[in-house]
Coordinates of C-alpha atoms in Angstrom, one line a residue:
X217 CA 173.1 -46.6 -31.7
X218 CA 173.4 -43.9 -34.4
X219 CA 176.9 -43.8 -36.2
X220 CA 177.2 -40.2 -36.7
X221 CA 180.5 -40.3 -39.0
X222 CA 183.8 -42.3 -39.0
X223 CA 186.1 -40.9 -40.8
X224 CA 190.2 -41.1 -41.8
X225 CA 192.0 -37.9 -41.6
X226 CA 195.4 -37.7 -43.2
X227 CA 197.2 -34.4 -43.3
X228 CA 194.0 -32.6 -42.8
X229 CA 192.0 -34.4 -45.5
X230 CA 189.3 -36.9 -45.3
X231 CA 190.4 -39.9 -47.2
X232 CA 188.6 -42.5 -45.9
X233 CA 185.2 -43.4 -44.4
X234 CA 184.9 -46.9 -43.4
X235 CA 181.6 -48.4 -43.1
X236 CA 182.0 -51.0 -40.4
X237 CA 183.3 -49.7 -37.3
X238 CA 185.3 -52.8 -36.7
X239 CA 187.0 -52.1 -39.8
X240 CA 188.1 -48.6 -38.7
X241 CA 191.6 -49.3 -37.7
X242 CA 192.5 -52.0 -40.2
X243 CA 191.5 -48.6 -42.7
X244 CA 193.4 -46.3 -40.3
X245 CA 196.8 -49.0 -40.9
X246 CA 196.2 -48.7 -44.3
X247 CA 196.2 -44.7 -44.9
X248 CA 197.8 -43.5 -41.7
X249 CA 196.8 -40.6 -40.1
X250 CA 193.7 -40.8 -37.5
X251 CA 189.9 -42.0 -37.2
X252 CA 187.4 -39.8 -35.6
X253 CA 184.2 -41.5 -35.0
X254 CA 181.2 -39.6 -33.8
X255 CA 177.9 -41.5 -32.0
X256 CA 175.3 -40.9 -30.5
X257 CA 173.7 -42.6 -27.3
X258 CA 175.5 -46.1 -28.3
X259 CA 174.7 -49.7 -27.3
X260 CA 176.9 -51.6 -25.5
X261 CA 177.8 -54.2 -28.3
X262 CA 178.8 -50.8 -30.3
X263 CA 180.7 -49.4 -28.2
X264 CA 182.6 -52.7 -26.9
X265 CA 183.4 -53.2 -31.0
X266 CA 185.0 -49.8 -30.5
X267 CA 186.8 -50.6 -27.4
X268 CA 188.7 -53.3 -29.2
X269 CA 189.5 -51.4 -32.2
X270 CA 191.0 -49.3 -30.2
X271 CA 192.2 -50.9 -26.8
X272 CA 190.4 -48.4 -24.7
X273 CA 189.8 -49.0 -20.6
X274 CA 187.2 -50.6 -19.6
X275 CA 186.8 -48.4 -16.8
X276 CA 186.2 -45.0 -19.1
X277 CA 183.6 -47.3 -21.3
X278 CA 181.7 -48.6 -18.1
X279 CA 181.6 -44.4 -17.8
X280 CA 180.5 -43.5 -21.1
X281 CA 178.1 -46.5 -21.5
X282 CA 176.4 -45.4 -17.8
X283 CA 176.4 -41.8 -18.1
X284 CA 175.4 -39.1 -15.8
X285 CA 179.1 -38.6 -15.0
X286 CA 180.9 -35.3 -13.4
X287 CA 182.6 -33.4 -15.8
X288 CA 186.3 -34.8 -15.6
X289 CA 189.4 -35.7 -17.5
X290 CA 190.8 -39.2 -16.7
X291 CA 194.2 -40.5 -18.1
X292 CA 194.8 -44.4 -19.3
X293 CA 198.2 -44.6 -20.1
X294 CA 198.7 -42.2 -23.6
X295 CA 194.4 -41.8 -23.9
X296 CA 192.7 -39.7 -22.1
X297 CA 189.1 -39.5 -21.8
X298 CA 186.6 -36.7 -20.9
X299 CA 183.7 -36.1 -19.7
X300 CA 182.1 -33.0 -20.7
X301 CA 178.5 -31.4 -19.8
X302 CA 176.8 -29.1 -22.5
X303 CA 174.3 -27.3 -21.6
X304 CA 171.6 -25.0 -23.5
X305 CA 168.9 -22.2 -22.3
X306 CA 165.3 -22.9 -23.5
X307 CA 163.5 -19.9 -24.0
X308 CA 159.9 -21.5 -23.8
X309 CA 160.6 -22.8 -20.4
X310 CA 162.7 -20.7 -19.2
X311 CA 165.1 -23.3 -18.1
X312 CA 168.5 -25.2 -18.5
X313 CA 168.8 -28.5 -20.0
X314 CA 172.2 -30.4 -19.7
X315 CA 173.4 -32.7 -22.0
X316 CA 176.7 -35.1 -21.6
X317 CA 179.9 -35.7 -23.8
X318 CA 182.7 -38.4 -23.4
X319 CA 185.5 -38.1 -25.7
X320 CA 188.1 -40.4 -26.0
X321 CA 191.3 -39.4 -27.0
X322 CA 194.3 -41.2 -28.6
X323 CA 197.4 -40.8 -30.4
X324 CA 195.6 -41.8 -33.4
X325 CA 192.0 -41.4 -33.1
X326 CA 189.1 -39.4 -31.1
X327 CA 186.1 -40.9 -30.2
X328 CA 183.3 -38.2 -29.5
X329 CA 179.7 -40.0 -27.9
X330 CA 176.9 -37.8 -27.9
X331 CA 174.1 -38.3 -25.3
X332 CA 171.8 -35.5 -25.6
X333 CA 170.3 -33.3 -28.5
X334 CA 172.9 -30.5 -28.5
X335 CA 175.5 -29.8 -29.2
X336 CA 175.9 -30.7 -32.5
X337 CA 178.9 -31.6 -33.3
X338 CA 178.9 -32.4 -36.8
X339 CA 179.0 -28.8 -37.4
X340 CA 182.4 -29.2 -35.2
X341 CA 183.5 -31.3 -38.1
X342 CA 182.7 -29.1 -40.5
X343 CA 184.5 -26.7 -39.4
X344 CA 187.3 -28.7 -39.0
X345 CA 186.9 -30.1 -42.2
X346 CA 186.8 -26.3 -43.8
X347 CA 190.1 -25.6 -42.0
X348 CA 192.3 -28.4 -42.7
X349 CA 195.7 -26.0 -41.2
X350 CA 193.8 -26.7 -37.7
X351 CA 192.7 -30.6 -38.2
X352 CA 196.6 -31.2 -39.4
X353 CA 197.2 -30.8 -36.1
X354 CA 195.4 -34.4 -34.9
X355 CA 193.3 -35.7 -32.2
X356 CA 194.2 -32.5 -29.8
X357 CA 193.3 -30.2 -32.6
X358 CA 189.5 -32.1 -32.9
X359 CA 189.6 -32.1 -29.2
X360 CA 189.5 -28.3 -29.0
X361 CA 187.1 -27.9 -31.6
X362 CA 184.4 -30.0 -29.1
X363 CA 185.5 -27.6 -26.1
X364 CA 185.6 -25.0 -28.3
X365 CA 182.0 -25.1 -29.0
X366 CA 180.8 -26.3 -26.1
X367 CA 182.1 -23.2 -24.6
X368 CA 180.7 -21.0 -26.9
X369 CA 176.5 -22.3 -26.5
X370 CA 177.3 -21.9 -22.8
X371 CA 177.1 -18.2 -23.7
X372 CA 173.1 -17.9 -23.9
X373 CA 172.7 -19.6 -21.4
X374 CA 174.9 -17.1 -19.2
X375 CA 172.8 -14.3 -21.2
X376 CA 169.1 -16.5 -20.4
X377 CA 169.9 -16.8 -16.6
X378 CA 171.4 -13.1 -16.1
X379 CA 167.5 -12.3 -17.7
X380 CA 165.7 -14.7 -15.5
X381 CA 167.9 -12.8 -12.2
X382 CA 166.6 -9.1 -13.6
X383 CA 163.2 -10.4 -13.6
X384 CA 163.3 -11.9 -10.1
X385 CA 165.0 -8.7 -8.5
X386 CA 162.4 -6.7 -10.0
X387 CA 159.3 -9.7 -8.9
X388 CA 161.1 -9.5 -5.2
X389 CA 158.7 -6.3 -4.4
X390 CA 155.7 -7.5 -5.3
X391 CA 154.9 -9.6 -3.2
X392 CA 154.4 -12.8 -5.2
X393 CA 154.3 -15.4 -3.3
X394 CA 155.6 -17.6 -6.6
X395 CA 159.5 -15.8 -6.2
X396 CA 160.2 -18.2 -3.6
X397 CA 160.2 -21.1 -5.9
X398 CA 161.2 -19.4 -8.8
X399 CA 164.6 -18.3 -6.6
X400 CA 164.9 -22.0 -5.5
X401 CA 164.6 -23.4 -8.9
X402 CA 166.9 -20.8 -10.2
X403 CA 169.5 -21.2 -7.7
X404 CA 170.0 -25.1 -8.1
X405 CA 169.9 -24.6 -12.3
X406 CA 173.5 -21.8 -11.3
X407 CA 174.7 -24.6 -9.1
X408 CA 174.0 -27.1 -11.7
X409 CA 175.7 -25.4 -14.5
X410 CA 178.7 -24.4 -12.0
X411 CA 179.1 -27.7 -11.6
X412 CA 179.5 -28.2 -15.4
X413 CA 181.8 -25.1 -16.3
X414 CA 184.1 -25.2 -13.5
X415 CA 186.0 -28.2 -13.9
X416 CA 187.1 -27.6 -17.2
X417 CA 189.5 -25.2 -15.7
X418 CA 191.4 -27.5 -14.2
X419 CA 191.1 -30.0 -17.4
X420 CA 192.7 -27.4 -19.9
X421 CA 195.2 -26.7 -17.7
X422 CA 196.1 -30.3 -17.7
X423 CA 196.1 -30.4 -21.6
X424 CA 198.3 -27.6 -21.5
X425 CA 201.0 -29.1 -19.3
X426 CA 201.0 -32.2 -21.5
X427 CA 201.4 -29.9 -24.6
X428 CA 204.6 -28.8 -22.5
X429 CA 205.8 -31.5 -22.4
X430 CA 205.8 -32.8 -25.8
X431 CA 206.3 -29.0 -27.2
X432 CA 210.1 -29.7 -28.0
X433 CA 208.9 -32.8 -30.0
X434 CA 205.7 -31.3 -31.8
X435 CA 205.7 -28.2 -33.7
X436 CA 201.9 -28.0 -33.7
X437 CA 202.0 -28.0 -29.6
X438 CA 202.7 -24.8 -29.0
X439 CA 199.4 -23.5 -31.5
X440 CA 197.4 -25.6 -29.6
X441 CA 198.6 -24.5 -26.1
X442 CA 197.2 -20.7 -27.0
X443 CA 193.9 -22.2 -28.4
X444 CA 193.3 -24.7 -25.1
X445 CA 194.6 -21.0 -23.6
X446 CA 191.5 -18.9 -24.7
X447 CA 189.2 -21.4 -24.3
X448 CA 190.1 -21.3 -20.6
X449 CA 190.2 -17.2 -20.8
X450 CA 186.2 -18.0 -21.4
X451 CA 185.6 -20.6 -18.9
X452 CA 187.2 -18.7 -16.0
X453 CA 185.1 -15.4 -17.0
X454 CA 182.2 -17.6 -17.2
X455 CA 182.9 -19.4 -13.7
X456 CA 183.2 -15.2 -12.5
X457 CA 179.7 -14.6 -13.6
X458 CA 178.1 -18.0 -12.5
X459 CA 179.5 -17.3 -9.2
X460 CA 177.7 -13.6 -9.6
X461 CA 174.8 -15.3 -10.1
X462 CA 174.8 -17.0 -7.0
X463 CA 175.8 -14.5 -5.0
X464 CA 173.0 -12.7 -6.4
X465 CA 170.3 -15.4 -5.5
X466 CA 171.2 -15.7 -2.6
X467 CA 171.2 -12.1 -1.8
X468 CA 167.9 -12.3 -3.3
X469 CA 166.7 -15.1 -1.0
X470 CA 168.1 -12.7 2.0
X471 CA 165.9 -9.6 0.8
X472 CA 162.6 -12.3 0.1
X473 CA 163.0 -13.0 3.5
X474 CA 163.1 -10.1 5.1
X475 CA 160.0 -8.8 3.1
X476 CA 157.9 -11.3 4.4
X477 CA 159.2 -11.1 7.7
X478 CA 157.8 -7.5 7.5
X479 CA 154.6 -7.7 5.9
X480 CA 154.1 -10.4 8.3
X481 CA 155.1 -7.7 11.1
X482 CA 153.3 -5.3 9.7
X483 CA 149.7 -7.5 9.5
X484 CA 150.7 -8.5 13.4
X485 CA 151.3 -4.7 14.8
X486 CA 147.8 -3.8 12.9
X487 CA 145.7 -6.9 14.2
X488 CA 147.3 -5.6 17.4
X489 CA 146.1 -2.1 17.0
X490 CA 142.6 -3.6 16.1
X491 CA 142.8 -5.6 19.0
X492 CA 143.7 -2.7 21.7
X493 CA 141.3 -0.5 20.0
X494 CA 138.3 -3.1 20.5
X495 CA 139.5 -4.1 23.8
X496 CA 140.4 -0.1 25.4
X497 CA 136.1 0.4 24.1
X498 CA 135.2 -2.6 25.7
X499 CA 136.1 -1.0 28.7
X500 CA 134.7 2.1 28.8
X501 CA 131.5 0.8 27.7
X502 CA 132.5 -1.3 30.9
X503 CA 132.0 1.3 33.6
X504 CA 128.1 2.3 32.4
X505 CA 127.2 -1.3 32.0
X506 CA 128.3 -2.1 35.2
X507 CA 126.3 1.1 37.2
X508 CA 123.1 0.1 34.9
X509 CA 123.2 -3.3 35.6
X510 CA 123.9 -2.7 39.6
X511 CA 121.1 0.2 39.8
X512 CA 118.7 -1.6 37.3
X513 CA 118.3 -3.9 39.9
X514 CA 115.3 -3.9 42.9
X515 CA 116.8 -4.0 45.4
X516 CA 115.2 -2.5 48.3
X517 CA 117.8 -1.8 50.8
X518 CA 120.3 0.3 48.7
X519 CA 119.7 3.5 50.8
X520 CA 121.6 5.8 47.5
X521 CA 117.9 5.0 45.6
X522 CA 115.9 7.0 47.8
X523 CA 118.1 10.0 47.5
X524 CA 117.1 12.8 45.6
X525 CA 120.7 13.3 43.9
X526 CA 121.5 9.0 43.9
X527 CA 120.5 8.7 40.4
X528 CA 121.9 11.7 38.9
X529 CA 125.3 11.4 41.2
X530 CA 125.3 7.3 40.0
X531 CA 125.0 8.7 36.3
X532 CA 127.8 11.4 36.9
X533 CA 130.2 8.4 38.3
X534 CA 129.7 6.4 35.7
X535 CA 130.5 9.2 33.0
X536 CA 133.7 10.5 34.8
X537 CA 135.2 7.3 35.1
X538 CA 134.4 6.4 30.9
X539 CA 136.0 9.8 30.1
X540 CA 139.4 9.0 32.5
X541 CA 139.1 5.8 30.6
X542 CA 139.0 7.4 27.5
X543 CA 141.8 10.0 28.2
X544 CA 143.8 7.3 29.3
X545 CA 143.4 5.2 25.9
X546 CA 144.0 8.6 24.0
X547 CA 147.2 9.1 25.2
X548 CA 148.5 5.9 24.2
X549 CA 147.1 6.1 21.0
X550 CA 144.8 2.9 21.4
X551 CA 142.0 4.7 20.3

């Protein structure tokens, strides 16, 4: 386990940064205020140290400790705990890469576990740090700020899929046989980051009602009611798009299909016209075939090959019925 940073905040100000984490509330007694501890892929001795400190389920740390969870907000008694799904675009591959972030949430503390690369989220206490008016406003406040950005990177990835769409519409009428795959792959990575964005709808709008709640209490609630507010502005214009997307793909799949459906039309009516063109001269050549091979024979009582006119009249048969044969094949164009 890394220990990213665990910190005291009081009033907006670090003033504490205890070295132990199972000294972290005996500090936060001490100084008041809260702790917000940030870590990255933890071990499960860590994070049950944390767990006492701060009395939190055991069902939410069997979650964070497993991972691979749904994006979700769950609520123990006065913490809540989240499960959040970052996500980033990389150019090389031209693919998505999810991450996964549990925050637990108290009245006095905010425990942030990273398990992938991005996002970083010690610039989120940074920023937090540079704006002490915001962090004043506690574990909510710090809660937003991880939203916040998470919301924000999944902007290029919204910009690197709408690219990889404009180059499949255009790879659609080519006739590469790879778009199939490449409009497969593409089509689960939009489910995939559906899957991540859309639930935080619902989750702000649960935030928001307990700010409600708790507005006549808190001066700060009502602040942080319009920031949750246009973080979910974001989300739901990014759900809009994400759902363009897959409209799109699937639109996309529809016109693939019918492509190939018609080149494969198109290779079946010309084998067809091949195969009526071969077949209608295989039967004129037929007819003379037949009279050579019937008067090429010796036989001696065919009474026609001692006429004068039996050769010439066999010859004249033969060539009328090829040329009806061949008018016949003209006129239905097999020819």
């Amino acid at each position: 386990m890394t220990v990213i940073d665990n910190a005291i905040y009081v009033d907006g100000r670090r003033v504490a940064s205890p070295q132990k984490l199972a000294r972290t509330s005996e500090t936060l007694a001490q100084h008041g205020g809260f702790a917000w501890i940030g870590l990255y892929r933890p071990e499960p001795v860590q994070l049950g140290i944390i767990a006492s400190e701060f009395a939190l389920h055991p069902l939410a740390v069997e979650d964070a400790l497993l991972g691979h969870q749904r994006a979700k907000l769950e609520r123990y008694g006065d913490m809540r705990f989240l499960v959040l799904r970052p996500a980033r675009y990389v150019d090389a591959l031209e693919t998505v890469e999810f991450g996964e972030v549990e925050v637990f949430v108290g009245s006095d503390f905010v425990v942030a576990i990273r398990h992938a690369e991005a996002p970083d989220l010690a610039l989120v206490r940074h920023r937090l740090e540079s704006t002490p008016e915001l962090l004043t406003r506690g574990p909510l406040a710090v809660l937003y700020a991880i939203l916040d950005r998470i919301v924000d990177d999944y902007a290029p990835v919204v910009a690197g899929l709408e690219n990889d769409i404009d180059e499949i519409e255009m790879q659609l009428f080519t006739g590469d046989p790879a778009v199939t795959k490449r409009i497969y792959d593409l089509s689960g990575e939009v489910m995939e980051f559906l899957r991540a964005v859309r639930p935080l709808h619902a989750m702000i709008t649960g935030l928001r009602d307990d700010l409600e709640d708790t507005r006549g209490q808190d001066p700060d609630a009502l602040e942080l009611r319009r920031l949750f507010r246009d973080i979910q502005d974001h989300v739901i214009q990014m759900v809009e798009k994400i759902e363009e997307f897959r409209q799109t793909l699937q639109n996309a799949l529809t016109v693939h299909a019918t492509l190939v459906a018609q080149r494969q039309n198109e290779t079946s009516l010309a084998q067809s016209d091949q195969t009526k063109r071969i077949s209608s001269w295989a039967a004129i050549l037929f007819a003379p075939s037949l009279i050579t091979g019937i008067y090429g024979m010796n036989f001696v009582n065919m009474p026609e090959l001692a006429w004068t006119w039996g050769y010439p009249l066999a010859l004249i048969t033969m060539a009328a019925f090829a040329f009806g044969l061949y008018r016949v094949f003209k006129a239905k164009n097999w020819l």
